[in-house]
Amino acid sequence: MRLSQLEIGVPGTDSCPQTVKIFADRVNMSFDEAEEETPTFELKIEADDKNRKIAVTLPPLKFAKISAFTLFIEDNFGNDVTQVHSLKTFGCPAGQKFDVGEIHKKS
């Protein structure tokens, strides 16, 4: 698949994620591995971003042809529990081409 964007809905409390690590083509990672290894992409959520949906555009070359990804929430803003309200992924199959002109033809 070609993963192009993630949308993460986060709460407006201290249980909001602060550091989110995304690993392309990694499955069955332990917590130790996720903490120690360098992620494919890392998202730092600022206090001003709490209580909303955060859209993250992923680097195209790093997520162009992946079969899986692992999401690791490393920390939050100080709570014992971390909460995510929603998680949406956006992309398409790796071999599929998207032609904007086709949208206009169907309208």
Short mmCIF file of N, CA and C in Angstrom, two decimals:
data_model
loop_
_atom_site.label_atom_id
_atom_site.label_comp_id
_atom_site.label_asym_id
_atom_site.label_seq_id
_atom_site.Cartn_x
_atom_site.Cartn_y
_atom_site.Cartn_z
N MET A 1 0.83 -1.18 0.00
CA MET A 1 0.00 0.00 0.00
C MET A 1 0.88 1.24 0.00
N ARG A 2 0.29 2.31 -0.41
CA ARG A 2 0.96 3.61 -0.36
C ARG A 2 0.21 4.42 0.69
N LEU A 3 0.80 4.57 1.85
CA LEU A 3 0.19 5.30 2.96
C LEU A 3 0.60 6.76 2.85
N SER A 4 -0.39 7.64 2.71
CA SER A 4 -0.06 9.05 2.48
C SER A 4 -0.35 9.96 3.66
N GLN A 5 -1.33 9.57 4.49
CA GLN A 5 -1.71 10.47 5.57
C GLN A 5 -2.35 9.69 6.72
N LEU A 6 -2.17 10.21 7.92
CA LEU A 6 -2.86 9.72 9.12
C LEU A 6 -3.63 10.87 9.72
N GLU A 7 -4.77 10.57 10.30
CA GLU A 7 -5.53 11.57 11.04
C GLU A 7 -5.77 10.99 12.44
N ILE A 8 -5.30 11.69 13.45
CA ILE A 8 -5.40 11.22 14.83
C ILE A 8 -6.26 12.19 15.61
N GLY A 9 -7.33 11.67 16.21
CA GLY A 9 -8.19 12.47 17.08
C GLY A 9 -7.71 12.32 18.51
N VAL A 10 -7.38 13.44 19.16
CA VAL A 10 -6.81 13.39 20.51
C VAL A 10 -7.65 14.21 21.49
N PRO A 11 -7.64 13.81 22.76
CA PRO A 11 -8.41 14.55 23.77
C PRO A 11 -7.71 15.83 24.21
N GLY A 12 -8.43 16.67 24.90
CA GLY A 12 -7.87 17.92 25.39
C GLY A 12 -7.37 17.83 26.82
N THR A 13 -6.97 16.65 27.23
CA THR A 13 -6.49 16.43 28.61
C THR A 13 -5.03 15.98 28.59
N ASP A 14 -4.49 15.72 29.78
CA ASP A 14 -3.12 15.24 29.90
C ASP A 14 -2.95 13.82 29.38
N SER A 15 -4.04 13.13 29.04
CA SER A 15 -3.95 11.79 28.46
C SER A 15 -3.72 11.83 26.95
N CYS A 16 -3.61 13.03 26.39
CA CYS A 16 -3.32 13.21 24.96
C CYS A 16 -1.91 12.70 24.64
N PRO A 17 -1.73 11.93 23.56
CA PRO A 17 -0.38 11.50 23.18
C PRO A 17 0.52 12.70 22.92
N GLN A 18 1.79 12.56 23.24
CA GLN A 18 2.74 13.63 22.98
C GLN A 18 3.74 13.23 21.88
N THR A 19 4.26 12.02 21.97
CA THR A 19 5.19 11.52 20.96
C THR A 19 4.62 10.26 20.33
N VAL A 20 4.44 10.29 19.01
CA VAL A 20 3.91 9.14 18.28
C VAL A 20 4.96 8.71 17.26
N LYS A 21 5.37 7.45 17.34
CA LYS A 21 6.36 6.91 16.42
C LYS A 21 5.66 5.96 15.44
N ILE A 22 6.03 6.08 14.16
CA ILE A 22 5.45 5.23 13.13
C ILE A 22 6.58 4.47 12.45
N PHE A 23 6.44 3.15 12.42
CA PHE A 23 7.45 2.27 11.82
C PHE A 23 6.85 1.60 10.58
N ALA A 24 7.45 1.81 9.42
CA ALA A 24 6.99 1.18 8.19
C ALA A 24 7.51 -0.25 8.11
N ASP A 25 6.62 -1.17 7.69
CA ASP A 25 6.96 -2.58 7.49
C ASP A 25 7.57 -3.25 8.72
N ARG A 26 7.07 -2.88 9.88
CA ARG A 26 7.49 -3.52 11.13
C ARG A 26 6.25 -4.09 11.81
N VAL A 27 6.31 -5.35 12.16
CA VAL A 27 5.22 -5.99 12.89
C VAL A 27 5.81 -6.73 14.08
N ASN A 28 4.98 -6.98 15.06
CA ASN A 28 5.39 -7.73 16.26
C ASN A 28 6.58 -7.12 16.97
N MET A 29 6.61 -5.80 17.05
CA MET A 29 7.67 -5.12 17.78
C MET A 29 7.37 -5.16 19.28
N SER A 30 8.40 -5.29 20.07
CA SER A 30 8.22 -5.20 21.52
C SER A 30 8.23 -3.72 21.91
N PHE A 31 7.80 -3.43 23.11
CA PHE A 31 7.85 -2.05 23.60
C PHE A 31 9.29 -1.56 23.65
N ASP A 32 10.20 -2.43 24.07
CA ASP A 32 11.62 -2.05 24.13
C ASP A 32 12.16 -1.69 22.75
N GLU A 33 11.83 -2.50 21.75
CA GLU A 33 12.28 -2.21 20.39
C GLU A 33 11.72 -0.88 19.89
N ALA A 34 10.43 -0.63 20.16
CA ALA A 34 9.80 0.61 19.70
C ALA A 34 10.42 1.84 20.39
N GLU A 35 10.81 1.69 21.64
CA GLU A 35 11.43 2.81 22.35
C GLU A 35 12.86 3.07 21.87
N GLU A 36 13.59 2.02 21.52
CA GLU A 36 15.01 2.14 21.19
C GLU A 36 15.28 2.39 19.72
N GLU A 37 14.50 1.85 18.82
CA GLU A 37 14.79 1.95 17.39
C GLU A 37 14.33 3.29 16.81
N THR A 38 14.97 3.67 15.73
CA THR A 38 14.62 4.92 15.05
C THR A 38 13.37 4.68 14.21
N PRO A 39 12.33 5.50 14.42
CA PRO A 39 11.10 5.31 13.64
C PRO A 39 11.26 5.81 12.21
N THR A 40 10.36 5.35 11.35
CA THR A 40 10.32 5.85 9.99
C THR A 40 9.83 7.29 9.98
N PHE A 41 8.94 7.60 10.91
CA PHE A 41 8.41 8.96 11.05
C PHE A 41 8.03 9.17 12.51
N GLU A 42 8.29 10.36 13.03
CA GLU A 42 7.94 10.68 14.42
C GLU A 42 7.11 11.96 14.45
N LEU A 43 6.02 11.92 15.19
CA LEU A 43 5.14 13.07 15.34
C LEU A 43 5.20 13.56 16.77
N LYS A 44 5.47 14.84 16.94
CA LYS A 44 5.44 15.48 18.26
C LYS A 44 4.18 16.34 18.32
N ILE A 45 3.30 16.03 19.25
CA ILE A 45 2.07 16.78 19.41
C ILE A 45 2.30 17.85 20.47
N GLU A 46 2.00 19.07 20.12
CA GLU A 46 2.17 20.21 21.03
C GLU A 46 0.92 20.37 21.89
N ALA A 47 1.04 21.04 23.02
CA ALA A 47 -0.09 21.27 23.92
C ALA A 47 -1.23 22.00 23.21
N ASP A 48 -0.90 22.88 22.27
CA ASP A 48 -1.93 23.62 21.53
C ASP A 48 -2.73 22.73 20.59
N ASP A 49 -2.21 21.55 20.26
CA ASP A 49 -2.88 20.64 19.34
C ASP A 49 -3.88 19.72 20.03
N LYS A 50 -3.93 19.76 21.35
CA LYS A 50 -4.83 18.87 22.08
C LYS A 50 -6.29 19.20 21.77
N ASN A 51 -7.15 18.19 21.90
CA ASN A 51 -8.60 18.30 21.73
C ASN A 51 -8.99 18.61 20.28
N ARG A 52 -8.37 17.93 19.36
CA ARG A 52 -8.74 18.09 17.96
C ARG A 52 -8.23 16.91 17.14
N LYS A 53 -8.51 16.94 15.85
CA LYS A 53 -8.00 15.93 14.93
C LYS A 53 -6.76 16.50 14.26
N ILE A 54 -5.69 15.73 14.29
CA ILE A 54 -4.42 16.16 13.72
C ILE A 54 -4.18 15.37 12.44
N ALA A 55 -4.07 16.07 11.32
CA ALA A 55 -3.78 15.42 10.04
C ALA A 55 -2.28 15.48 9.80
N VAL A 56 -1.70 14.32 9.52
CA VAL A 56 -0.26 14.21 9.33
C VAL A 56 0.02 13.66 7.93
N THR A 57 0.70 14.44 7.11
CA THR A 57 1.12 13.97 5.80
C THR A 57 2.45 13.25 5.96
N LEU A 58 2.49 12.01 5.50
CA LEU A 58 3.68 11.19 5.66
C LEU A 58 4.63 11.35 4.47
N PRO A 59 5.94 11.20 4.69
CA PRO A 59 6.90 11.33 3.60
C PRO A 59 6.63 10.27 2.52
N PRO A 60 6.36 10.68 1.29
CA PRO A 60 5.96 9.73 0.24
C PRO A 60 6.96 8.62 -0.03
N LEU A 61 8.24 8.91 -0.03
CA LEU A 61 9.21 7.87 -0.35
C LEU A 61 9.32 6.81 0.74
N LYS A 62 9.11 7.19 1.96
CA LYS A 62 9.25 6.24 3.07
C LYS A 62 8.01 5.37 3.25
N PHE A 63 6.87 5.80 2.72
CA PHE A 63 5.63 5.05 2.88
C PHE A 63 4.99 4.69 1.55
N ALA A 64 5.80 4.61 0.48
CA ALA A 64 5.28 4.36 -0.87
C ALA A 64 4.86 2.91 -1.10
N LYS A 65 5.63 1.98 -0.60
CA LYS A 65 5.34 0.56 -0.84
C LYS A 65 5.52 -0.22 0.45
N ILE A 66 4.53 -0.12 1.32
CA ILE A 66 4.62 -0.83 2.60
C ILE A 66 3.49 -1.85 2.68
N SER A 67 3.71 -2.88 3.46
CA SER A 67 2.66 -3.89 3.65
C SER A 67 2.05 -3.81 5.04
N ALA A 68 2.72 -3.09 5.95
CA ALA A 68 2.20 -2.94 7.32
C ALA A 68 2.91 -1.76 7.97
N PHE A 69 2.32 -1.28 9.05
CA PHE A 69 3.01 -0.27 9.85
C PHE A 69 2.65 -0.46 11.31
N THR A 70 3.54 -0.01 12.18
CA THR A 70 3.33 -0.08 13.62
C THR A 70 3.31 1.33 14.16
N LEU A 71 2.33 1.61 15.00
CA LEU A 71 2.17 2.91 15.63
C LEU A 71 2.49 2.73 17.11
N PHE A 72 3.43 3.53 17.62
CA PHE A 72 3.82 3.43 19.03
C PHE A 72 3.68 4.81 19.67
N ILE A 73 2.86 4.89 20.69
CA ILE A 73 2.69 6.14 21.43
C ILE A 73 3.63 6.07 22.63
N GLU A 74 4.68 6.87 22.54
CA GLU A 74 5.76 6.79 23.53
C GLU A 74 5.39 7.46 24.86
N ASP A 75 4.72 8.60 24.82
CA ASP A 75 4.39 9.31 26.05
C ASP A 75 3.18 10.21 25.84
N ASN A 76 2.75 10.81 26.94
CA ASN A 76 1.64 11.76 26.89
C ASN A 76 2.03 12.99 27.73
N PHE A 77 1.04 13.77 28.08
CA PHE A 77 1.32 15.02 28.80
C PHE A 77 1.26 14.86 30.32
N GLY A 78 1.48 13.64 30.82
CA GLY A 78 1.62 13.44 32.26
C GLY A 78 0.62 12.51 32.92
N ASN A 79 -0.35 11.99 32.20
CA ASN A 79 -1.35 11.10 32.77
C ASN A 79 -0.83 9.66 32.78
N ASP A 80 -1.43 8.82 33.64
CA ASP A 80 -1.06 7.40 33.68
C ASP A 80 -1.60 6.64 32.47
N VAL A 81 -2.66 7.17 31.84
CA VAL A 81 -3.32 6.52 30.71
C VAL A 81 -3.25 7.44 29.50
N THR A 82 -2.99 6.87 28.33
CA THR A 82 -2.99 7.64 27.08
C THR A 82 -4.26 7.30 26.31
N GLN A 83 -4.90 8.33 25.75
CA GLN A 83 -6.13 8.14 24.98
C GLN A 83 -5.98 8.68 23.57
N VAL A 84 -6.56 7.94 22.62
CA VAL A 84 -6.71 8.38 21.24
C VAL A 84 -8.18 8.20 20.92
N HIS A 85 -8.84 9.25 20.44
CA HIS A 85 -10.26 9.16 20.13
C HIS A 85 -10.52 8.49 18.79
N SER A 86 -9.65 8.74 17.82
CA SER A 86 -9.85 8.14 16.50
C SER A 86 -8.52 8.05 15.77
N LEU A 87 -8.46 7.14 14.82
CA LEU A 87 -7.29 6.99 13.97
C LEU A 87 -7.78 6.62 12.57
N LYS A 88 -7.47 7.44 11.59
CA LYS A 88 -7.85 7.17 10.21
C LYS A 88 -6.59 7.12 9.37
N THR A 89 -6.57 6.20 8.42
CA THR A 89 -5.45 6.11 7.48
C THR A 89 -5.95 6.47 6.09
N PHE A 90 -5.08 7.09 5.31
CA PHE A 90 -5.39 7.47 3.94
C PHE A 90 -4.28 6.98 3.03
N GLY A 91 -4.66 6.38 1.93
CA GLY A 91 -3.69 5.89 0.97
C GLY A 91 -4.38 5.09 -0.11
N CYS A 92 -3.62 4.30 -0.83
CA CYS A 92 -4.18 3.46 -1.88
C CYS A 92 -3.23 2.28 -2.11
N PRO A 93 -3.70 1.27 -2.85
CA PRO A 93 -2.81 0.15 -3.16
C PRO A 93 -1.57 0.66 -3.89
N ALA A 94 -0.43 0.07 -3.65
CA ALA A 94 0.85 0.56 -4.18
C ALA A 94 0.87 0.65 -5.70
N GLY A 95 0.23 -0.25 -6.40
CA GLY A 95 0.26 -0.24 -7.85
C GLY A 95 -0.79 0.65 -8.50
N GLN A 96 -1.70 1.16 -7.73
CA GLN A 96 -2.80 1.96 -8.28
C GLN A 96 -2.35 3.39 -8.53
N LYS A 97 -2.72 3.90 -9.70
CA LYS A 97 -2.42 5.30 -10.03
C LYS A 97 -3.70 6.10 -9.89
N PHE A 98 -3.56 7.30 -9.42
CA PHE A 98 -4.70 8.18 -9.20
C PHE A 98 -4.67 9.30 -10.23
N ASP A 99 -5.73 9.39 -11.05
CA ASP A 99 -5.81 10.41 -12.08
C ASP A 99 -6.91 11.40 -11.71
N VAL A 100 -6.51 12.62 -11.40
CA VAL A 100 -7.46 13.65 -11.00
C VAL A 100 -8.45 13.93 -12.12
N GLY A 101 -8.03 13.79 -13.36
CA GLY A 101 -8.90 14.04 -14.51
C GLY A 101 -10.12 13.12 -14.52
N GLU A 102 -9.99 11.92 -13.96
CA GLU A 102 -11.12 11.00 -13.92
C GLU A 102 -12.24 11.52 -13.04
N ILE A 103 -11.93 12.25 -12.02
CA ILE A 103 -12.96 12.81 -11.14
C ILE A 103 -13.83 13.80 -11.93
N HIS A 104 -13.19 14.62 -12.72
CA HIS A 104 -13.91 15.64 -13.48
C HIS A 104 -14.77 15.02 -14.58
N LYS A 105 -14.35 13.91 -15.15
CA LYS A 105 -15.12 13.25 -16.19
C LYS A 105 -16.41 12.67 -15.65
N LYS A 106 -16.38 12.20 -14.39
CA LYS A 106 -17.56 11.57 -13.78
C LYS A 106 -18.54 12.60 -13.25
N SER A 107 -18.12 13.83 -13.08
CA SER A 107 -18.99 14.87 -12.50
C SER A 107 -20.01 15.36 -13.48
#
